[in-house]
Coordinates of C-alpha atoms and ligand atoms in Angstrom, one line a residue:
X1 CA -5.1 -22.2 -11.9
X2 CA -1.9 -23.1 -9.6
X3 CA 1.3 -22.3 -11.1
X4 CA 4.5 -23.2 -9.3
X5 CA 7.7 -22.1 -10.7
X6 CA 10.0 -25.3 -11.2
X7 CA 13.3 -23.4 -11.4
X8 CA 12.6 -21.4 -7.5
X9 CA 10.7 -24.2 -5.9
X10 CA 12.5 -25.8 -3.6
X11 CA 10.4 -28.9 -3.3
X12 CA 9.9 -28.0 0.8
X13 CA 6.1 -29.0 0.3
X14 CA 5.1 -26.0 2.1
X15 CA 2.5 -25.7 -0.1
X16 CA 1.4 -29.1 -0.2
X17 CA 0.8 -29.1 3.8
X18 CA -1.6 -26.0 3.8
X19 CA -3.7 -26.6 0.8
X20 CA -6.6 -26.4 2.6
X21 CA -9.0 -28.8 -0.3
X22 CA -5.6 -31.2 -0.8
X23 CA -5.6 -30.3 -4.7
X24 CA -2.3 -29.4 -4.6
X25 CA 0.5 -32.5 -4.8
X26 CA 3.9 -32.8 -5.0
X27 CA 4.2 -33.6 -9.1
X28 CA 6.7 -36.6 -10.9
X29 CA 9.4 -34.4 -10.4
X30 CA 8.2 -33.2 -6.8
X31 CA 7.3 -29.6 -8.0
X32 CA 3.8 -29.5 -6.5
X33 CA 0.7 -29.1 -9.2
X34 CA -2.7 -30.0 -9.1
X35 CA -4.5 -32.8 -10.6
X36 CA -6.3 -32.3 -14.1
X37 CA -9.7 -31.9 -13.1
X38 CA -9.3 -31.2 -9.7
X39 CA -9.1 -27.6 -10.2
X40 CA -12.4 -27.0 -9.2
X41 CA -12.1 -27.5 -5.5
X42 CA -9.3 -24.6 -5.1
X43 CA -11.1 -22.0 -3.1
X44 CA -8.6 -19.5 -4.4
X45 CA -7.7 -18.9 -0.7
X46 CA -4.3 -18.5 -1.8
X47 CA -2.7 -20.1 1.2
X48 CA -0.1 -21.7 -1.4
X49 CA 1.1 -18.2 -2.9
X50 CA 1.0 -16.8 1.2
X51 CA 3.3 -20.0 2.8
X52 CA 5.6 -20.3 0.0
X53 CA 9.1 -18.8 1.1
X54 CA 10.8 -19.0 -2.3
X55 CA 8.0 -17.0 -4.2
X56 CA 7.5 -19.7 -6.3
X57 CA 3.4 -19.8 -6.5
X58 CA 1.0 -18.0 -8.9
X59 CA -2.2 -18.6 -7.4
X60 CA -5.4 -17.9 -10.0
X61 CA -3.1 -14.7 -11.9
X62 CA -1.9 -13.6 -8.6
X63 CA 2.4 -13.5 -8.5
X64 CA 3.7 -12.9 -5.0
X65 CA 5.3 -9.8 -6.5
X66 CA 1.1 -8.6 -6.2
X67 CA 1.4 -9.3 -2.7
X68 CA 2.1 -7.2 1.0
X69 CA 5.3 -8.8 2.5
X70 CA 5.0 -9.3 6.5
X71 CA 5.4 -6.3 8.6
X72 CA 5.0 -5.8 12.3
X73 CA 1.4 -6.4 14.4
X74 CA 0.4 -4.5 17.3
X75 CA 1.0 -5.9 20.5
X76 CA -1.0 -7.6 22.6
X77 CA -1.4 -4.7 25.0
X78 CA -2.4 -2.5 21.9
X79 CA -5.2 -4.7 21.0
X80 CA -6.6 -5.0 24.2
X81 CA -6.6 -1.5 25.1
X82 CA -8.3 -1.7 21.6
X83 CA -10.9 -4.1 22.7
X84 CA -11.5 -2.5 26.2
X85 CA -11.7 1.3 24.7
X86 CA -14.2 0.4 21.7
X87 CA -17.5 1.6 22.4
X88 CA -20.4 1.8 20.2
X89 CA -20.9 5.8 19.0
X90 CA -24.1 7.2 19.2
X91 CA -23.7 10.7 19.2
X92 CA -21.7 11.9 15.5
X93 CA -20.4 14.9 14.1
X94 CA -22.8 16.3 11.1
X95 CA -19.6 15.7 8.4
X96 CA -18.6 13.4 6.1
X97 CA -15.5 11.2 6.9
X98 CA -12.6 12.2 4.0
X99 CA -13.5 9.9 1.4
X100 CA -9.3 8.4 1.9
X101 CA -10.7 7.7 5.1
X102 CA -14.2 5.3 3.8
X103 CA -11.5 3.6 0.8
X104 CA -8.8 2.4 3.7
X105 CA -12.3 1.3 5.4
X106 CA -13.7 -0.7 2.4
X107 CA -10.3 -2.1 1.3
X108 CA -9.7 -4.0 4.1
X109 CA -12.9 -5.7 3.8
X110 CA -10.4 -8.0 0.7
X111 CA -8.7 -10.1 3.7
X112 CA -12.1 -10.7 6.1
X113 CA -12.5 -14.7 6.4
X114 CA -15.5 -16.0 4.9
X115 CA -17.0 -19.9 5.3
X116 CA -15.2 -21.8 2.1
X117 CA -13.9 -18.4 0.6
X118 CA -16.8 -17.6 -0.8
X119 CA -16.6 -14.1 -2.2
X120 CA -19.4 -13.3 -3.0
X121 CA -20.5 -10.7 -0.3
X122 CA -22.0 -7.8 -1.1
X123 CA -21.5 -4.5 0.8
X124 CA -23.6 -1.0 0.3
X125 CA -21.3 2.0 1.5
X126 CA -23.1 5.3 2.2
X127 CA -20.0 7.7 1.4
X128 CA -22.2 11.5 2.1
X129 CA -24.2 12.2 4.9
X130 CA -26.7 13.8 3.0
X131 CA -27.8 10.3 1.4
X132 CA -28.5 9.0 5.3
X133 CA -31.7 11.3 5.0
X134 CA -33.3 9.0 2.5
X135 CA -32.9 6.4 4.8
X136 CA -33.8 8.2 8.2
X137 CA -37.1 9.9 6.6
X138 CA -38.5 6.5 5.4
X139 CA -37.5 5.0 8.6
X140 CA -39.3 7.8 10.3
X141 CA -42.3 7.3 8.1
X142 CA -42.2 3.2 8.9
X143 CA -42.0 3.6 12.8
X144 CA -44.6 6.7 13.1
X145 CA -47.2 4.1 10.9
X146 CA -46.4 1.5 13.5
X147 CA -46.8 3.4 16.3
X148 CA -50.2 5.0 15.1
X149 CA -51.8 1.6 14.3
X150 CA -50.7 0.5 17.4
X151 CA -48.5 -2.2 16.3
X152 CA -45.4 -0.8 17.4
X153 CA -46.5 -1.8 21.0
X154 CA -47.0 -5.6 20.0
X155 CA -44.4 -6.2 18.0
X156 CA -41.8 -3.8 19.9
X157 CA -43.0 -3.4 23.8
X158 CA -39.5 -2.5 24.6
X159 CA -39.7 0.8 22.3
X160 CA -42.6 2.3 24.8
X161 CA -40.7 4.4 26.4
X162 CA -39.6 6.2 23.4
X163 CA -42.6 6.5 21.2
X164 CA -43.0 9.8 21.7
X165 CA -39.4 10.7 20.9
X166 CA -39.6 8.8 17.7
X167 CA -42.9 10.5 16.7
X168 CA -41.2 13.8 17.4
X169 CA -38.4 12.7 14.6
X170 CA -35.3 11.5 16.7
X171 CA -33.4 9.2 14.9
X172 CA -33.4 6.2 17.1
X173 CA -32.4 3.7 14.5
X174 CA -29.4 5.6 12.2
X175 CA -28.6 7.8 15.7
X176 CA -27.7 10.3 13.0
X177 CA -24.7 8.4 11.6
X178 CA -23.1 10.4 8.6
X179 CA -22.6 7.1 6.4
X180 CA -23.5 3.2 7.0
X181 CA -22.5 0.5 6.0
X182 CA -24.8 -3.0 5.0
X183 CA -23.2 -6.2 4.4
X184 CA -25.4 -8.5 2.3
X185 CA -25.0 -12.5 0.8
X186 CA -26.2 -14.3 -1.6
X187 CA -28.7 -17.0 -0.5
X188 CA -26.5 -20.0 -1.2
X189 CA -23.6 -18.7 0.7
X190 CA -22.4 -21.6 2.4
X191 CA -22.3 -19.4 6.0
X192 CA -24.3 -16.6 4.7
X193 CA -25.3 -15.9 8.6
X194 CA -22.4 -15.4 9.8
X195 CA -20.0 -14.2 6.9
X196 CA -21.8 -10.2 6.9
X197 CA -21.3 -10.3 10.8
X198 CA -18.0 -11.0 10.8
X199 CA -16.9 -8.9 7.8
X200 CA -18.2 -5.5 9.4
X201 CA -16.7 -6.8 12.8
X202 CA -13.0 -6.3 11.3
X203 CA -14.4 -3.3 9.5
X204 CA -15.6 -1.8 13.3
X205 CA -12.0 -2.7 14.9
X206 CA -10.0 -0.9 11.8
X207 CA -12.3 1.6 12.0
X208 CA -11.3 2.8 15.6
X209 CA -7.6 3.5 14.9
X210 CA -8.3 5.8 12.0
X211 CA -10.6 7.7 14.7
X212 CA -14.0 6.6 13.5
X213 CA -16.9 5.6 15.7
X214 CA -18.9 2.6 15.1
X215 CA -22.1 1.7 16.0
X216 CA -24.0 -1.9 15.1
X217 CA -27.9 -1.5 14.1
X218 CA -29.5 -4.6 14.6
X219 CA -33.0 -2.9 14.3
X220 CA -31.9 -1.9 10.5
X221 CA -31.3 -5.4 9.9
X222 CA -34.7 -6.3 10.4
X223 CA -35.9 -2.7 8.7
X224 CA -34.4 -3.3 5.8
X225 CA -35.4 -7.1 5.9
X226 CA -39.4 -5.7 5.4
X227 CA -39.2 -1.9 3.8
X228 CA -38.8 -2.6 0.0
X229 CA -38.4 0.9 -0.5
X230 CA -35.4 1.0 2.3
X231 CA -34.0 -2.2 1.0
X232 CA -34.0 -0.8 -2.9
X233 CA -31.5 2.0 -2.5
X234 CA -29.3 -0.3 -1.4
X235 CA -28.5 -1.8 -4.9
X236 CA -28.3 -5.2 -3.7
X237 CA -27.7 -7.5 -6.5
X238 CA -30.8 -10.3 -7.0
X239 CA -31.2 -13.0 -4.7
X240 CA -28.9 -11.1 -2.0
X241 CA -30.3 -10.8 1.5
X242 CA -29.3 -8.3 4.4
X243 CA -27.0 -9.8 6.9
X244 CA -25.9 -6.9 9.1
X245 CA -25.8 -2.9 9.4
X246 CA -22.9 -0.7 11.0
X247 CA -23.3 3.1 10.7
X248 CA -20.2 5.1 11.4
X249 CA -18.4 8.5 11.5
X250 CA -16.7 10.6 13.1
X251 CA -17.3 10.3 17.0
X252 CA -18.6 13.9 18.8
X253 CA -18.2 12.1 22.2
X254 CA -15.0 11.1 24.6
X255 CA -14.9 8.2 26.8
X256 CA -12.5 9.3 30.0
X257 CA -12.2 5.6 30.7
X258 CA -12.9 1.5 29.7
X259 CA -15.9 0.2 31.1
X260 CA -15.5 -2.9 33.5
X261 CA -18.3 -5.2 31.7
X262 CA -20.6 -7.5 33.4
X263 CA -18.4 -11.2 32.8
X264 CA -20.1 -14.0 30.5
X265 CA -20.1 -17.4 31.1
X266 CA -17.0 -19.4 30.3
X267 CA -16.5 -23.4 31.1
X268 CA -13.1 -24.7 31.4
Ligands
FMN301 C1 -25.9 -7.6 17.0 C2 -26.0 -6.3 17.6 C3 -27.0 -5.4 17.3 C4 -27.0 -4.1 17.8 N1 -28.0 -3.2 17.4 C5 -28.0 -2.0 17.9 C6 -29.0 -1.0 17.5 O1 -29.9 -1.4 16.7 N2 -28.9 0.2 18.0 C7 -27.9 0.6 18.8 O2 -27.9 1.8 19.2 N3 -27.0 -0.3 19.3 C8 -27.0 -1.5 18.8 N4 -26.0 -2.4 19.2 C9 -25.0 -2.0 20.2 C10 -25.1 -2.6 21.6 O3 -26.2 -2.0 22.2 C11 -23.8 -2.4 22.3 O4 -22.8 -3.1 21.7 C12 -23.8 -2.8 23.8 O5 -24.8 -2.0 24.5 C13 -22.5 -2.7 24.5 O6 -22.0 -1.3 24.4 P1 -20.5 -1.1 23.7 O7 -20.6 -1.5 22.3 O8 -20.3 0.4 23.8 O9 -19.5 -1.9 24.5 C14 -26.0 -3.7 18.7 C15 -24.9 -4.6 19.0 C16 -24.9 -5.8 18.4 C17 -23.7 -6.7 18.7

């Protein structure tokens, strides 16, 4: 429910502009309300609490009082130093992060953008190291299988070259990250591909100015896509399927410098 309070609204139509599903209209008395029965398009975005400037919009039991005002961004050359200095951590230190640390993380998940607001994602947080050993010994179980019935060469030619590592027990999938993190949807997500992507991609940048490494794991995505017994410690509610995999922690390597990457293609 929208609820704009007649006595600060200034009738500026602020609101009106940015509602996103056009539920929102300037009333009899031009204080903006929505139409009976329209209700059920808002997508509780709350872009008509966020662009009001009098404070004048409750948006679904939020006041603006519940709200951060706006402070300061980093610059430009901040965030591309940012950009240019991430790199993905494969080598960790054998601690946990301080769990203040892993809640600043999985707070700022609330403001990731998701296709039609749909907030349904799911995520699974591994908080202690010592829970990533469920997950590495059943991977370890998985691959050495495939590699002894030889369909780890079909399916994975690419891993040749490091059969025997893996079949000595280095963790080539969870490089020995102290905690993970696995975004899942819901099947009926409206962008249920790309939602979990993007999600752990804002989670990734924070994460590298509180001093936390990052690395993606594609090859978990598909692990946990066709080990049941990986997928079930991950609590996922029913009907919810894995959409992406970031394990993190703190970083036991230093980069001395940005790396000059090879250029993609760009038309203009
Ligand atoms: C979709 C995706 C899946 C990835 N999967 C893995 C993975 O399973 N294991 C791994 O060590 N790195 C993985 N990476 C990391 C890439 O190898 C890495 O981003 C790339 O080599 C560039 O290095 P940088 O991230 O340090 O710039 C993945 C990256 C992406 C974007």
């Amino acid at each position: 429910m929208i609820a704009v309070d007649a006595e600060k609204c200034v009738r500026c139509g602020a609101c009106v502009r940015d509602c996103i599903v056009e539920v929102l209209k300037p009333g009899a008395d031009g204080v903006p309300c929505v139409a009976s029965g329209e209700e059920r398009f808002c997508l509780n975005c709350q872009h008509c609490l966020a662009v009001c400037p009098q404070g004048a919009v409750v948006c679904n039991g939020v006041t603006p009082e519940e709200c951060a005002g706006i402070g300061p961004l980093p610059g430009a050359a901040e965030l591309f130093n940012l950009l240019r200095q991430r790199r993905s951590i494969r080598q960790y230190r054998p601690e946990n992060l301080e769990p203040e640390i892993i809640d600043r993380l999985v707070e700022s998940l609330a403001w990731i953008p998701t296709g039609c607001n749909d907030h349904r994602l799911f995520f699974t947080v591994i908080r202690e190291q010592r829970e990533m050993a469920f997950f590495r010994a059943e991977m370890s179980r998985q691959l050495n299988l495939l590699i002894r019935t030889g369909i780890m060469r079909l399916v994975y030619p690419g891993y040749k070259r490091y059969l025997e590592e893996i079949a000595g027990g280095k963790d080539m999938v969870f490089r020995n990250a102290p905690h993970m993190i696995v975004a899942a949807t819901p099947r009926s997500a409206p962008c249920k591909e790309a939602d979990p992507w993007i999600a752990l991609s804002y989670f990734d940048l924070f994460a590298q100015t509180l001093g936390v490494g990052t690395c993606w794991c594609g090859f978990a995505v598909h692990a946990f896509r066709w080990n049941r017994r990986l997928r079930k410690r991950l609590n996922l509610p029913p009907g919810y399927r894995i959409g992406a995999v970031l394990l993190f922690g703190a970083p036991d390597v230093r980069y001395a410098r940005a790396t000059r990457p090879e250029q993609f293609g760009v038309s203009s």
